Amino acid sequence: MIRLFLFTTISISLLNVINCGYAEWEEVKPYCGARPNPQCCVSRDDDCFMPYYDSRCYCDTFCFRGIDNHDCCPDHDTVCEGKNATVPVTAPPKTCNCVDA
């Protein structure tokens, strides 16, 4: 019974640590804003990208092909189009107690 309790406690603790590591990915980071000049490219430019998770996001005008902007970097509209970013008024609720190592 004690082994089961210890196993469960350790498993839950490890899952919290893993969850906190993924929370860092959810932050909005500069992509187009972090590119060297030119930050944004005209037309289609396959070299105008930034690493995004396990793929690429683009900072060219071709990435904006419709409603979803699925190829554009998250900060494309702000950096390349000059649109104001919608900043949350309040911080999102804290989901776990993360400890940075």
XYZ file of C-alpha atoms in Angstrom:
101
model
C 0.000 0.000 0.000
C 2.851 2.360 0.821
C 4.520 1.548 -2.502
C 1.337 2.426 -4.379
C 1.065 5.709 -2.488
C 4.699 6.604 -3.218
C 4.362 5.628 -6.865
C 1.220 7.754 -7.256
C 2.752 10.749 -5.476
C 5.946 10.622 -7.529
C 4.003 10.186 -10.782
C 1.806 13.198 -10.073
C 4.851 15.285 -9.155
C 6.605 14.349 -12.395
C 3.523 15.178 -14.444
C 3.379 18.629 -12.834
C 7.019 19.273 -13.716
C 6.426 18.174 -17.317
C 3.280 20.306 -17.542
C 5.200 23.363 -16.316
C 7.820 22.792 -18.990
C 5.175 22.874 -21.699
C 3.617 26.028 -20.224
C 6.721 27.890 -21.391
C 5.833 27.047 -25.012
C 2.505 28.778 -24.667
C 4.115 32.182 -24.201
C 4.026 34.525 -27.154
C 7.619 34.953 -28.211
C 9.057 37.178 -30.924
C 9.453 35.350 -34.189
C 9.370 37.927 -36.994
C 10.491 40.503 -34.442
C 13.597 38.434 -33.692
C 14.631 38.003 -37.325
C 17.648 39.906 -38.633
C 16.875 42.566 -41.230
C 14.676 42.292 -43.108
C 12.297 41.146 -40.400
C 9.503 40.847 -42.956
C 9.743 39.876 -46.616
C 7.738 40.859 -49.663
C 5.870 38.274 -51.731
C 6.820 34.626 -51.240
C 10.223 34.009 -49.720
C 10.936 30.491 -48.482
C 14.007 31.775 -46.622
C 11.923 34.245 -44.602
C 11.016 31.911 -41.739
C 11.630 31.219 -38.086
C 11.633 27.872 -36.263
C 8.219 27.246 -34.708
C 7.786 24.139 -32.553
C 8.818 21.289 -34.886
C 8.021 23.260 -38.046
C 8.450 26.747 -39.517
C 6.428 29.923 -39.482
C 6.851 32.623 -42.111
C 7.298 36.393 -42.042
C 6.513 37.080 -45.701
C 3.360 38.507 -47.267
C 2.548 35.155 -48.895
C 1.838 33.494 -45.543
C -1.268 35.671 -45.201
C -3.485 33.939 -47.729
C -6.828 34.025 -46.028
C -8.655 34.085 -42.768
C -6.553 31.633 -40.781
C -2.955 32.874 -41.397
C -1.868 29.296 -40.836
C 1.690 29.763 -42.155
C 2.390 33.117 -40.502
C 4.341 33.501 -37.289
C 2.280 34.500 -34.248
C 3.713 38.046 -34.272
C 3.413 38.492 -38.067
C 0.418 40.830 -37.919
C 2.038 43.038 -35.295
C 5.537 43.197 -36.769
C 4.868 42.980 -40.510
C 1.380 44.459 -40.878
C 1.594 47.068 -38.106
C -1.592 45.837 -36.435
C -1.981 46.209 -32.692
C -1.665 42.992 -30.757
C -4.467 42.165 -28.391
C -2.838 41.991 -24.999
C -4.781 40.268 -22.224
C -5.793 42.686 -19.492
C -5.222 40.158 -16.739
C -2.748 37.339 -16.486
C -4.121 33.864 -17.136
C -4.811 31.816 -14.017
C -1.861 29.877 -12.689
C -2.395 26.173 -13.309
C 0.503 24.758 -11.331
C 3.372 25.736 -9.084
C 6.309 25.646 -11.469
C 9.832 25.555 -10.162
C 12.524 26.731 -12.548
C 15.633 24.626 -12.383
